[in-house]
Amino acid sequence: MTARHGRRPLLTMSRVEKTFGGETVALKDLSLTVNGGDFLSLLGPSGCGKSTALRLIAGLIHPTSGRLEWSGERGAGDLGIVFQEPTLMPWMTVSQNVWLPYRLRGKGFAEAQRDIDAALELVGLAEFTEAYPRELSGGMKMRVSIARAMVTRPRLILLDEPFAALDEITRFKLNDDLLEMKAALGCTVIFVTHSVFESVFLSDRVIVMAARPGRVISELGIDTPYPRHADFRTSNEYAAHTRDVSNALGEAMGAAA
Amino acid sequence: MNLSDDAVPALDKEEEFRARRNRINRIAKWTLPSLVMALSLLAWHLYVTLNDVPHYVLPGPVPVGKSIVEDWALLWPAMLTTSRLTILALFLAVTGGVALAVAFTQSRWAEMSFFPYAVILQVTPVVAIAPLLQIYVDSAFVAALLCAWIVAFFPILSNTTTGLKSADHNLHDLFTIYGATRWQRLRYLAAPSALPYFLGGLRIAGGLALIGAVVAEFVIGRAGTGLGLASTLLEASYRFNFGRLYAALILISILGIGIFAITSLISHLMLRKWHESALTREI
């Protein structure tokens, strides 16, 4: 149940705790090693600290105690993030939105154009570069958001329940596409979700968390090799994995109560 | 995007009805108000002539129209003076309001220290301040300008401050992750988010700048600001020249409409591509 062979650690969190306002323990004693190439899901009920963990990793908040270490330098374009909502700027076109990470580093549009086009091509929006976000469907907006997170070819992409608000058909399609994109990019992904099915389909490591206080209960490996396609969802192997993860989540819920 | 490439242009009953209604609406939008205007003028004319209302109580539309033409040499410069006063006050309100709003959002200390005084400036009636300004400021034009500026300034400040703070929190986080500078955050995130709020404030401030200018002319104007429309109006009332009084009133009104139309147009042009308020729904 540990890291896959041949993967080098990218990020090590040791005994990380986060307490808000001196009393609310959002995250307790989290130790986790994220390896390069992992597709890691943080699964748990609301209030289990999975979003807090993500914000800690993103550097948006700092741990109350414990340590969070990156191997090697963390450069400006090494981290991409996708939120629950698409979080696009409505006054900018699709390609200008994807330009943002480069723009903030002082890279001109013309200079970044190739990367922008490539990212939009990868998410299947090559024809919508000049559209404004309001003209897109919910799923397409999410694709733009993903393209923006990937455009700098980061080492690590964080996704915080990105597909929770989408319908099931769109979600399945985006799950399939996300795996393809990850393979094409060769990056590491940390994916926060509260869907057992999504976590099993996507990841090779599922971290099950419990609430109050937020903590890790167990880790399960999903050893089905990639590429995984739509037929994986109906396989017995998939059913077996979801049963295991559901049981672990059930324990987590029991532990919380 | 649409179904037009299917080459079946047939409109069903509902679509046909909608198209017809749109056509009618487009015409009615202009004809109906014009008709109302014509009818009110007629009613005004008939009321005055049939009842023999004396001209110093209510002049009919004909003498008023005549007065606009005959007094044009006097009214036109007055209109220019009032326009200049209004537009300059609005310009200063925009620069001052936006600059202060930016200062408030950049520094919490600045906001805590000065916002209450901006409110005090706003809630104190300008009529009460105008005579004082006249004492302390030598130039009557500058005093009038200050008056109009005080009234127009607050909606810009208040709306822009709210707007600058209204940017999406997740976008703020994103800017933090990508290491954005303060300036980048202001330029690329806060300012565009504030734009619809600012433009809403601008429309209000445009009307208020005119009101401020008119009030200032009433209170200060006689001291020799150079005659604006409001002081012309006041003077005409002293002389029982009611034709000119109404002529001046109508021109002030037209000035107000003009300012509203221009600020609305600016707002529409800047927002039409992306903001909900400026979009026409397709269905």
GROMACS .gro file of N, CA and C in nm, chain B residues 56-149:
model
  282
  313TYR      N    1  -4.768   8.480  -1.680
  313TYR     CA    2  -4.679   8.477  -1.563
  313TYR      C    3  -4.716   8.365  -1.467
  314VAL      N    4  -4.826   8.295  -1.495
  314VAL     CA    5  -4.855   8.173  -1.419
  314VAL      C    6  -4.802   8.052  -1.496
  315LEU      N    7  -4.845   8.040  -1.619
  315LEU     CA    8  -4.792   7.931  -1.702
  315LEU      C    9  -4.794   7.974  -1.848
  316PRO      N   10  -4.677   7.997  -1.908
  316PRO     CA   11  -4.676   8.030  -2.050
  316PRO      C   12  -4.702   7.904  -2.134
  317GLY      N   13  -4.766   7.919  -2.245
  317GLY     CA   14  -4.792   7.804  -2.333
  317GLY      C   15  -4.666   7.759  -2.403
  318PRO      N   16  -4.672   7.643  -2.469
  318PRO     CA   17  -4.553   7.591  -2.537
  318PRO      C   18  -4.507   7.682  -2.651
  319VAL      N   19  -4.599   7.755  -2.711
  319VAL     CA   20  -4.560   7.839  -2.825
  319VAL      C   21  -4.468   7.954  -2.780
  320PRO      N   22  -4.510   8.032  -2.678
  320PRO     CA   23  -4.417   8.137  -2.632
  320PRO      C   24  -4.285   8.082  -2.579
  321VAL      N   25  -4.291   7.965  -2.515
  321VAL     CA   26  -4.166   7.907  -2.465
  321VAL      C   27  -4.073   7.873  -2.581
  322GLY      N   28  -4.132   7.811  -2.685
  322GLY     CA   29  -4.053   7.779  -2.804
  322GLY      C   30  -3.995   7.905  -2.865
  323LYS      N   31  -4.079   8.006  -2.871
  323LYS     CA   32  -4.035   8.134  -2.927
  323LYS      C   33  -3.918   8.189  -2.847
  324SER      N   34  -3.932   8.178  -2.715
  324SER     CA   35  -3.827   8.230  -2.626
  324SER      C   36  -3.695   8.157  -2.648
  325ILE      N   37  -3.703   8.026  -2.670
  325ILE     CA   38  -3.579   7.950  -2.696
  325ILE      C   39  -3.511   8.007  -2.820
  326VAL      N   40  -3.589   8.034  -2.923
  326VAL     CA   41  -3.532   8.085  -3.048
  326VAL      C   42  -3.480   8.227  -3.029
  327GLU      N   43  -3.565   8.312  -2.970
  327GLU     CA   44  -3.529   8.454  -2.961
  327GLU      C   45  -3.413   8.480  -2.863
  328ASP      N   46  -3.415   8.403  -2.753
  328ASP     CA   47  -3.312   8.425  -2.651
  328ASP      C   48  -3.190   8.334  -2.672
  329TRP      N   49  -3.182   8.275  -2.788
  329TRP     CA   50  -3.076   8.176  -2.812
  329TRP      C   51  -2.938   8.234  -2.786
  330ALA      N   52  -2.919   8.359  -2.824
  330ALA     CA   53  -2.789   8.425  -2.805
  330ALA      C   54  -2.753   8.432  -2.658
  331LEU      N   55  -2.853   8.430  -2.572
  331LEU     CA   56  -2.829   8.438  -2.429
  331LEU      C   57  -2.825   8.297  -2.367
  332LEU      N   58  -2.915   8.212  -2.420
  332LEU     CA   59  -2.929   8.078  -2.360
  332LEU      C   60  -2.813   7.985  -2.396
  333TRP      N   61  -2.766   7.997  -2.519
  333TRP     CA   62  -2.660   7.906  -2.565
  333TRP      C   63  -2.531   7.921  -2.482
  334PRO      N   64  -2.480   8.044  -2.462
  334PRO     CA   65  -2.362   8.057  -2.376
  334PRO      C   66  -2.388   8.008  -2.233
  335ALA      N   67  -2.512   8.031  -2.185
  335ALA     CA   68  -2.546   7.984  -2.051
  335ALA      C   69  -2.541   7.831  -2.045
  336MET      N   70  -2.590   7.770  -2.151
  336MET     CA   71  -2.588   7.623  -2.157
  336MET      C   72  -2.443   7.573  -2.160
  337LEU      N   73  -2.359   7.644  -2.236
  337LEU     CA   74  -2.218   7.605  -2.241
  337LEU      C   75  -2.154   7.616  -2.103
  338THR      N   76  -2.185   7.724  -2.031
  338THR     CA   77  -2.128   7.744  -1.898
  338THR      C   78  -2.170   7.629  -1.805
  339THR      N   79  -2.299   7.600  -1.805
  339THR     CA   80  -2.347   7.492  -1.717
  339THR      C   81  -2.287   7.358  -1.759
  340SER      N   82  -2.278   7.333  -1.889
  340SER     CA   83  -2.219   7.208  -1.936
  340SER      C   84  -2.075   7.197  -1.891
  341ARG      N   85  -2.002   7.308  -1.907
  341ARG     CA   86  -1.861   7.304  -1.871
  341ARG      C   87  -1.846   7.273  -1.721
  342LEU      N   88  -1.928   7.341  -1.643
  342LEU     CA   89  -1.925   7.320  -1.498
  342LEU      C   90  -1.955   7.174  -1.463
  343THR      N   91  -2.061   7.122  -1.525
  343THR     CA   92  -2.104   6.984  -1.496
  343THR      C   93  -1.997   6.883  -1.538
  344ILE      N   94  -1.948   6.899  -1.660
  344ILE     CA   95  -1.855   6.800  -1.713
  344ILE      C   96  -1.722   6.803  -1.636
  345LEU      N   97  -1.677   6.925  -1.604
  345LEU     CA   98  -1.553   6.937  -1.528
  345LEU      C   99  -1.569   6.874  -1.390
  346ALA      N  100  -1.685   6.902  -1.326
  346ALA     CA  101  -1.710   6.844  -1.194
  346ALA      C  102  -1.714   6.692  -1.202
  347LEU      N  103  -1.778   6.641  -1.307
  347LEU     CA  104  -1.787   6.495  -1.323
  347LEU      C  105  -1.648   6.436  -1.345
  348PHE      N  106  -1.569   6.504  -1.427
  348PHE     CA  107  -1.433   6.457  -1.454
  348PHE      C  108  -1.352   6.449  -1.325
  349LEU      N  109  -1.361   6.557  -1.245
  349LEU     CA  110  -1.286   6.560  -1.119
  349LEU      C  111  -1.339   6.454  -1.022
  350ALA      N  112  -1.473   6.434  -1.024
  350ALA     CA  113  -1.532   6.332  -0.937
  350ALA      C  114  -1.482   6.193  -0.975
  351VAL      N  115  -1.470   6.169  -1.106
  351VAL     CA  116  -1.422   6.038  -1.152
  351VAL      C  117  -1.277   6.018  -1.111
  352THR      N  118  -1.191   6.117  -1.140
  352THR     CA  119  -1.050   6.099  -1.105
  352THR      C  120  -1.033   6.086  -0.954
  353GLY      N  121  -1.096   6.179  -0.880
  353GLY     CA  122  -1.082   6.176  -0.734
  353GLY      C  123  -1.143   6.051  -0.674
  354GLY      N  124  -1.263   6.016  -0.719
  354GLY     CA  125  -1.334   5.900  -0.664
  354GLY      C  126  -1.258   5.770  -0.690
  355VAL      N  127  -1.211   5.755  -0.813
  355VAL     CA  128  -1.139   5.631  -0.847
  355VAL      C  129  -1.006   5.625  -0.771
  356ALA      N  130  -0.935   5.738  -0.767
  356ALA     CA  131  -0.806   5.739  -0.697
  356ALA      C  132  -0.824   5.704  -0.549
  357LEU      N  133  -0.925   5.762  -0.487
  357LEU     CA  134  -0.948   5.735  -0.346
  357LEU      C  135  -0.994   5.590  -0.324
  358ALA      N  136  -1.077   5.541  -0.416
  358ALA     CA  137  -1.124   5.402  -0.405
  358ALA      C  138  -1.006   5.306  -0.413
  359VAL      N  139  -0.914   5.335  -0.504
  359VAL     CA  140  -0.795   5.250  -0.516
  359VAL      C  141  -0.713   5.257  -0.387
  360ALA      N  142  -0.697   5.380  -0.335
  360ALA     CA  143  -0.622   5.397  -0.210
  360ALA      C  144  -0.689   5.318  -0.097
  361PHE      N  145  -0.821   5.324  -0.091
  361PHE     CA  146  -0.896   5.253   0.014
  361PHE      C  147  -0.875   5.103   0.004
  362THR      N  148  -0.876   5.050  -0.119
  362THR     CA  149  -0.864   4.905  -0.130
  362THR      C  150  -0.720   4.858  -0.115
  363GLN      N  151  -0.625   4.949  -0.141
  363GLN     CA  152  -0.485   4.911  -0.125
  363GLN      C  153  -0.442   4.918   0.021
  364SER      N  154  -0.503   5.009   0.095
  364SER     CA  155  -0.463   5.024   0.234
  364SER      C  156  -0.586   5.030   0.325
  365ARG      N  157  -0.596   4.930   0.409
  365ARG     CA  158  -0.708   4.923   0.502
  365ARG      C  159  -0.703   5.042   0.600
  366TRP      N  160  -0.580   5.083   0.632
  366TRP     CA  161  -0.564   5.196   0.723
  366TRP      C  162  -0.624   5.322   0.662
  367ALA      N  163  -0.595   5.344   0.534
  367ALA     CA  164  -0.648   5.462   0.466
  367ALA      C  165  -0.800   5.459   0.468
  368GLU      N  166  -0.857   5.341   0.443
  368GLU     CA  167  -1.002   5.332   0.440
  368GLU      C  168  -1.062   5.362   0.577
  369MET      N  169  -1.004   5.299   0.680
  369MET     CA  170  -1.054   5.322   0.816
  369MET      C  171  -1.046   5.469   0.852
  370SER      N  172  -0.935   5.533   0.812
  370SER     CA  173  -0.914   5.672   0.852
  370SER      C  174  -1.007   5.769   0.779
  371PHE      N  175  -1.025   5.746   0.648
  371PHE     CA  176  -1.088   5.852   0.569
  371PHE      C  177  -1.230   5.826   0.524
  372PHE      N  178  -1.273   5.698   0.523
  372PHE     CA  179  -1.406   5.671   0.470
  372PHE      C  180  -1.516   5.746   0.546
  373PRO      N  181  -1.511   5.752   0.679
  373PRO     CA  182  -1.617   5.825   0.750
  373PRO      C  183  -1.629   5.970   0.703
  374TYR      N  184  -1.515   6.031   0.667
  374TYR     CA  185  -1.520   6.171   0.625
  374TYR      C  186  -1.579   6.185   0.486
  375ALA      N  187  -1.557   6.083   0.403
  375ALA     CA  188  -1.622   6.084   0.271
  375ALA      C  189  -1.773   6.079   0.289
  376VAL      N  190  -1.818   6.000   0.387
  376VAL     CA  191  -1.961   5.990   0.414
  376VAL      C  192  -2.015   6.124   0.464
  377ILE      N  193  -1.941   6.187   0.555
  377ILE     CA  194  -1.984   6.317   0.608
  377ILE      C  195  -1.999   6.418   0.495
  378LEU      N  196  -1.901   6.417   0.405
  378LEU     CA  197  -1.905   6.506   0.290
  378LEU      C  198  -2.032   6.481   0.208
  379GLN      N  199  -2.069   6.354   0.200
  379GLN     CA  200  -2.185   6.315   0.119
  379GLN      C  201  -2.316   6.356   0.186
  380VAL      N  202  -2.329   6.331   0.317
  380VAL     CA  203  -2.459   6.350   0.381
  380VAL      C  204  -2.487   6.496   0.416
  381THR      N  205  -2.382   6.580   0.413
  381THR     CA  206  -2.407   6.722   0.439
  381THR      C  207  -2.467   6.783   0.313
  382PRO      N  208  -2.587   6.844   0.323
  382PRO     CA  209  -2.650   6.899   0.202
  382PRO      C  210  -2.564   7.006   0.139
  383VAL      N  211  -2.548   6.996   0.009
  383VAL     CA  212  -2.458   7.087  -0.061
  383VAL      C  213  -2.508   7.232  -0.052
  384VAL      N  214  -2.641   7.249  -0.041
  384VAL     CA  215  -2.697   7.384  -0.029
  384VAL      C  216  -2.641   7.452   0.095
  385ALA      N  217  -2.615   7.372   0.198
  385ALA     CA  218  -2.566   7.428   0.323
  385ALA      C  219  -2.419   7.469   0.314
  386ILE      N  220  -2.346   7.401   0.225
  386ILE     CA  221  -2.203   7.430   0.215
  386ILE      C  222  -2.175   7.544   0.118
  387ALA      N  223  -2.261   7.555   0.017
  387ALA     CA  224  -2.233   7.648  -0.093
  387ALA      C  225  -2.202   7.791  -0.048
  388PRO      N  226  -2.282   7.850   0.043
  388PRO     CA  227  -2.251   7.989   0.083
  388PRO      C  228  -2.114   8.001   0.150
  389LEU      N  229  -2.077   7.896   0.224
  389LEU     CA  230  -1.945   7.896   0.289
  389LEU      C  231  -1.834   7.896   0.185
  390LEU      N  232  -1.852   7.808   0.086
  390LEU     CA  233  -1.750   7.798  -0.019
  390LEU      C  234  -1.731   7.934  -0.085
  391GLN      N  235  -1.842   8.003  -0.099
  391GLN     CA  236  -1.838   8.134  -0.163
  391GLN      C  237  -1.749   8.230  -0.084
  392ILE      N  238  -1.753   8.214   0.050
  392ILE     CA  239  -1.671   8.301   0.134
  392ILE      C  240  -1.523   8.264   0.122
  393TYR      N  241  -1.495   8.132   0.128
  393TYR     CA  242  -1.356   8.090   0.138
  393TYR      C  243  -1.284   8.080   0.005
  394VAL      N  244  -1.360   8.061  -0.102
  394VAL     CA  245  -1.296   8.048  -0.232
  394VAL      C  246  -1.317   8.175  -0.312
  395ASP      N  247  -1.208   8.229  -0.364
  395ASP     CA  248  -1.218   8.357  -0.434
  395ASP      C  249  -1.298   8.346  -0.563
  396SER      N  250  -1.261   8.248  -0.644
  396SER     CA  251  -1.327   8.237  -0.772
  396SER      C  252  -1.464   8.171  -0.756
  397ALA      N  253  -1.568   8.238  -0.808
  397ALA     CA  254  -1.702   8.183  -0.798
  397ALA      C  255  -1.713   8.054  -0.879
  398PHE      N  256  -1.643   8.049  -0.990
  398PHE     CA  257  -1.648   7.928  -1.073
  398PHE      C  258  -1.591   7.809  -0.997
  399VAL      N  259  -1.478   7.832  -0.929
  399VAL     CA  260  -1.416   7.724  -0.852
  399VAL      C  261  -1.509   7.680  -0.739
  400ALA      N  262  -1.576   7.778  -0.675
  400ALA     CA  263  -1.669   7.744  -0.567
  400ALA      C  264  -1.783   7.658  -0.620
  401ALA      N  265  -1.838   7.698  -0.735
  401ALA     CA  266  -1.946   7.621  -0.796
  401ALA      C  267  -1.898   7.482  -0.834
  402LEU      N  268  -1.775   7.478  -0.886
  402LEU     CA  269  -1.716   7.350  -0.926
  402LEU      C  270  -1.704   7.258  -0.805
  403LEU      N  271  -1.658   7.313  -0.693
  403LEU     CA  272  -1.644   7.234  -0.571
  403LEU      C  273  -1.779   7.176  -0.528
  404CYS      N  274  -1.882   7.260  -0.536
  404CYS     CA  275  -2.017   7.217  -0.500
  404CYS      C  276  -2.059   7.096  -0.582
  405ALA      N  277  -2.048   7.110  -0.714
  405ALA     CA  278  -2.091   7.002  -0.803
  405ALA      C  279  -2.005   6.878  -0.782
  406TRP      N  280  -1.879   6.900  -0.754
  406TRP     CA  281  -1.786   6.788  -0.735
  406TRP      C  282  -1.822   6.708  -0.609
   0.00000   0.00000   0.00000
